[in-house]
Amino acid sequence: MARRSRRPGRGRRGLCRTLRLPLPFDRLVHDRERALDLFDFEYVLEMYKPAASRRWGYFALPVLHGDRLIGKLDAKADRKAGVLRVHALHEDVPWEPEVGDAVEAELVTLADWLGMGLVRG
């Protein structure tokens, strides 16, 4: 049985990939004002906001492509159903088709790493 790495995308092939889903506490986006100044990336953790006033989702992950923060992913691991549910993908700027393909591939990698299926909605 193949041994999986601690985190998705950390295997031999994953090192050259240019798309990542960093955690909201990653130093890249932890300082929200700095992320806005340097990357023009507006980001707020919305878990403490009422659901009706959230723009990006309960625990949205930043989407990093190369050296640019390009969007947010609103997804949740539904362990009971065994699926990673993607509620929304927010594009800060319109994505080229190859970027959308890279995001989709990263979602599949994440779902596989979690041992779950991938479901939209």
XYZ file of N, CA and C in Angstrom:
363
model
N 0.848 -1.182 0.000
C 0.000 0.000 0.000
C 0.887 1.237 0.000
N 0.580 2.192 -0.867
C 1.373 3.418 -0.949
C 1.115 4.283 0.279
N 2.173 4.878 0.752
C 2.049 5.764 1.909
C 1.797 7.183 1.434
N 0.773 7.821 1.966
C 0.482 9.178 1.522
C 1.258 10.178 2.369
N 1.560 11.313 1.786
C 2.283 12.359 2.503
C 1.350 13.025 3.505
N 1.928 13.780 4.413
C 1.128 14.440 5.447
C 0.103 15.390 4.871
N 0.472 16.120 3.850
C -0.436 17.089 3.263
C -0.528 16.869 1.762
N -1.673 17.204 1.158
C -1.781 17.029 -0.286
C -0.799 17.933 -1.001
N -0.307 17.459 -2.156
C 0.569 18.280 -2.967
C 2.007 18.303 -2.495
N 2.370 17.471 -1.522
C 3.731 17.482 -0.992
C 4.572 16.333 -1.525
N 3.988 15.510 -2.370
C 4.737 14.409 -2.961
C 5.709 14.913 -4.012
N 6.417 14.007 -4.626
C 7.438 14.363 -5.600
C 6.856 15.191 -6.747
N 5.729 14.783 -7.293
C 5.139 15.531 -8.395
C 4.509 16.827 -7.912
N 4.062 16.895 -6.667
C 3.362 18.070 -6.161
C 4.233 19.293 -5.981
N 5.544 19.114 -5.911
C 6.417 20.255 -5.672
C 6.442 21.235 -6.826
N 6.159 20.791 -8.034
C 6.229 21.689 -9.181
C 4.883 22.326 -9.505
N 3.833 21.928 -8.843
C 2.519 22.514 -9.120
C 2.480 23.964 -8.681
N 1.740 24.773 -9.416
C 1.704 26.203 -9.127
C 0.421 26.629 -8.442
N -0.497 25.706 -8.179
C -1.742 26.081 -7.519
C -1.786 25.471 -6.129
N -2.150 26.272 -5.167
C -2.226 25.831 -3.771
C -3.498 26.389 -3.127
N -3.914 25.713 -2.061
C -5.022 26.174 -1.221
C -4.466 26.352 0.189
N -3.801 27.489 0.452
C -3.230 27.675 1.795
C -4.326 27.822 2.846
N -3.971 27.548 4.076
C -4.916 27.746 5.181
C -5.103 29.240 5.456
N -6.223 29.620 6.026
C -6.455 31.035 6.354
C -5.460 31.590 7.372
N -4.727 30.702 8.053
C -3.765 31.148 9.056
C -2.344 31.161 8.504
N -2.191 30.854 7.212
C -0.883 30.899 6.569
C -0.352 32.332 6.642
N 0.949 32.465 6.829
C 1.552 33.799 6.965
C 1.321 34.664 5.730
N 1.060 34.041 4.615
C 0.798 34.781 3.388
C -0.438 35.664 3.513
N -1.468 35.188 4.207
C -2.725 35.936 4.297
C -3.133 36.258 5.734
N -2.337 35.829 6.705
C -2.710 36.038 8.103
C -2.881 37.522 8.419
N -1.957 38.352 7.938
C -2.072 39.797 8.110
C -2.948 40.310 6.972
N -4.218 40.511 7.241
C -5.199 40.846 6.209
C -4.882 42.174 5.518
N -4.410 43.165 6.274
C -4.072 44.459 5.664
C -2.884 44.325 4.718
N -1.897 43.544 5.115
C -0.728 43.316 4.267
C -1.121 42.588 2.983
N -1.985 41.583 3.093
C -2.453 40.857 1.916
C -3.189 41.794 0.962
N -3.936 42.727 1.513
C -4.644 43.698 0.687
C -3.659 44.653 0.016
N -2.686 45.147 0.782
C -1.702 46.081 0.233
C -0.805 45.437 -0.817
N -0.281 44.253 -0.509
C 0.683 43.614 -1.409
C 0.048 42.893 -2.589
N -1.073 42.238 -2.342
C -1.657 41.365 -3.361
C -3.031 41.821 -3.844
N -3.533 42.938 -3.288
C -4.882 43.397 -3.599
C -5.882 42.266 -3.357
N -5.661 41.558 -2.232
C -6.460 40.386 -1.887
C -7.251 40.682 -0.627
N -8.542 40.886 -0.791
C -9.424 41.131 0.343
C -9.846 39.790 0.917
N -9.643 39.635 2.226
C -9.902 38.338 2.839
C -10.317 38.515 4.287
N -11.379 37.838 4.657
C -11.892 37.888 6.023
C -12.381 36.487 6.379
N -12.013 36.013 7.561
C -12.615 34.775 8.053
C -14.027 35.112 8.502
N -14.991 34.384 7.979
C -16.388 34.759 8.209
C -17.136 33.798 9.118
N -16.418 32.942 9.810
C -17.085 31.953 10.646
C -17.889 32.578 11.788
N -17.531 33.780 12.193
C -18.249 34.415 13.294
C -19.314 35.393 12.810
N -19.478 35.500 11.514
C -20.520 36.349 10.950
C -21.799 35.542 10.791
N -22.943 36.194 10.868
C -24.191 35.479 10.564
C -24.142 34.978 9.111
N -24.702 33.828 8.859
C -24.642 33.205 7.535
C -25.114 34.156 6.430
N -26.125 34.937 6.698
C -26.676 35.827 5.672
C -25.710 36.946 5.273
N -24.752 37.269 6.108
C -23.836 38.368 5.782
C -22.459 37.897 5.297
N -22.301 36.599 5.095
C -21.022 36.066 4.584
C -20.939 36.257 3.071
N -19.765 36.646 2.598
C -19.547 36.786 1.155
C -18.872 35.549 0.572
N -17.938 34.944 1.311
C -17.112 33.869 0.751
C -17.347 32.522 1.426
N -17.983 32.482 2.565
C -18.252 31.206 3.206
C -17.700 31.118 4.609
N -18.133 30.110 5.319
C -17.803 29.914 6.727
C -16.295 29.876 6.974
N -15.565 29.090 6.194
C -14.125 28.923 6.394
C -13.471 28.827 5.019
N -13.574 29.911 4.235
C -13.072 29.904 2.867
C -11.549 29.836 2.843
N -11.029 29.027 1.926
C -9.588 28.906 1.740
C -9.144 29.831 0.618
N -8.013 30.518 0.792
C -7.478 31.314 -0.307
C -7.029 30.387 -1.445
N -7.095 30.889 -2.666
C -6.597 30.156 -3.825
C -5.366 30.905 -4.317
N -4.224 30.222 -4.273
C -2.949 30.799 -4.678
C -2.510 30.149 -5.983
N -2.304 30.966 -6.999
C -1.806 30.457 -8.285
C -0.494 31.167 -8.586
N 0.594 30.399 -8.569
C 1.911 31.012 -8.752
C 2.182 31.972 -7.619
N 2.345 33.245 -7.951
C 2.606 34.256 -6.923
C 1.418 35.196 -6.737
N 0.218 34.755 -7.180
C -0.970 35.599 -7.068
C -2.081 34.897 -6.297
N -2.723 35.651 -5.424
C -3.923 35.170 -4.745
C -5.090 35.519 -5.653
N -5.803 34.494 -6.117
C -6.764 34.715 -7.201
C -8.216 34.412 -6.844
N -8.471 33.925 -5.627
C -9.850 33.606 -5.280
C -9.972 32.938 -3.934
N -11.172 32.467 -3.668
C -11.478 31.794 -2.408
C -12.314 30.547 -2.683
N -12.082 29.531 -1.876
C -12.813 28.269 -1.984
C -13.639 28.070 -0.726
N -14.936 27.898 -0.898
C -15.825 27.570 0.211
C -16.178 26.087 0.088
N -15.544 25.265 0.924
C -15.771 23.822 0.883
C -15.782 23.277 2.302
N -16.401 22.124 2.459
C -16.460 21.492 3.773
C -16.387 19.978 3.610
N -15.602 19.348 4.458
C -15.517 17.896 4.474
C -16.727 17.353 5.235
N -17.616 16.690 4.536
C -18.788 16.056 5.141
C -18.402 14.607 5.426
N -17.877 14.372 6.606
C -17.335 13.056 6.951
C -18.426 11.989 7.021
N -19.600 12.381 7.446
C -20.700 11.419 7.541
C -21.065 10.860 6.161
N -21.108 11.749 5.167
C -21.452 11.330 3.808
C -20.217 10.870 3.026
N -19.022 11.151 3.557
C -17.793 10.746 2.886
C -17.452 11.569 1.659
N -17.841 12.858 1.686
C -17.579 13.708 0.517
C -17.025 15.069 0.946
N -16.259 15.657 0.047
C -15.827 17.043 0.178
C -16.822 17.866 -0.622
N -17.598 18.693 0.069
C -18.627 19.498 -0.591
C -18.066 20.878 -0.927
N -18.085 21.192 -2.199
C -17.654 22.514 -2.661
C -18.911 23.360 -2.800
N -19.049 24.314 -1.888
C -20.225 25.191 -1.919
C -20.054 26.299 -2.940
N -18.830 26.832 -3.052
C -18.601 27.927 -4.002
C -17.114 28.102 -4.263
N -16.804 28.563 -5.459
C -15.467 29.014 -5.828
C -15.617 30.464 -6.246
N -14.909 31.336 -5.583
C -15.002 32.764 -5.865
C -13.759 33.206 -6.628
N -13.940 33.712 -7.837
C -12.842 34.198 -8.658
C -12.685 35.693 -8.408
N -11.533 36.112 -7.876
C -11.309 37.543 -7.670
C -11.123 38.260 -8.992
N -10.528 37.569 -9.935
C -10.425 38.024 -11.327
C -10.837 36.822 -12.168
N -11.369 37.059 -13.362
C -11.756 35.900 -14.180
C -10.552 34.993 -14.444
N -10.752 33.695 -14.262
C -9.677 32.726 -14.441
C -9.607 32.275 -15.888
N -8.383 32.093 -16.352
C -8.168 31.456 -17.649
C -8.602 29.993 -17.518
N -8.973 29.361 -18.620
C -9.414 27.949 -18.531
C -8.388 27.032 -17.865
N -7.088 27.241 -18.126
C -6.081 26.366 -17.518
C -5.992 26.567 -16.012
N -6.304 27.762 -15.521
C -6.328 28.001 -14.070
C -7.524 27.271 -13.459
N -8.669 27.355 -14.105
C -9.841 26.610 -13.638
C -9.572 25.112 -13.603
N -8.856 24.612 -14.612
C -8.490 23.191 -14.637
C -7.559 22.854 -13.478
N -6.609 23.759 -13.179
C -5.680 23.532 -12.063
C -6.414 23.533 -10.726
N -7.392 24.420 -10.584
C -8.195 24.455 -9.354
C -8.959 23.142 -9.221
N -9.557 22.693 -10.301
C -10.314 21.432 -10.277
C -9.399 20.263 -9.903
N -8.205 20.243 -10.477
C -7.245 19.173 -10.163
C -6.845 19.212 -8.694
N -6.679 20.402 -8.141
C -6.314 20.519 -6.734
C -7.461 20.052 -5.838
N -8.696 20.324 -6.233
C -9.854 19.839 -5.469
C -9.911 18.311 -5.475
N -9.644 17.715 -6.620
C -9.632 16.258 -6.720
C -8.523 15.690 -5.833
N -7.343 16.322 -5.869
C -6.221 15.882 -5.027
C -6.584 15.974 -3.555
N -7.210 17.082 -3.155
C -7.605 17.263 -1.758
C -8.634 16.216 -1.341
N -9.644 16.005 -2.164
C -10.677 15.003 -1.847
C -10.063 13.609 -1.747
N -9.163 13.287 -2.677
C -8.489 11.980 -2.631
C -7.681 11.836 -1.356
N -6.944 12.892 -0.999
C -6.121 12.856 0.209
C -6.980 12.647 1.456
N -8.166 13.250 1.445
C -9.095 13.080 2.566
C -9.802 11.725 2.522
N -9.661 11.017 1.420
C -10.352 9.730 1.258
C -11.838 9.922 1.021
N -12.187 10.992 0.303
C -13.592 11.339 0.090
C -13.868 11.542 -1.390
N -15.153 11.501 -1.711
C -15.579 11.886 -3.046
C -15.687 13.401 -3.110
N -15.846 13.929 -4.296
C -15.961 15.369 -4.494
C -17.358 15.685 -5.015
N -18.041 16.618 -4.332
C -19.410 16.987 -4.691
C -19.505 18.500 -4.743
N -20.133 18.985 -5.787
C -20.410 20.429 -5.886
C -21.782 20.699 -5.310
N -21.878 21.762 -4.522
C -23.160 22.181 -3.986
C -23.557 21.607 -2.675
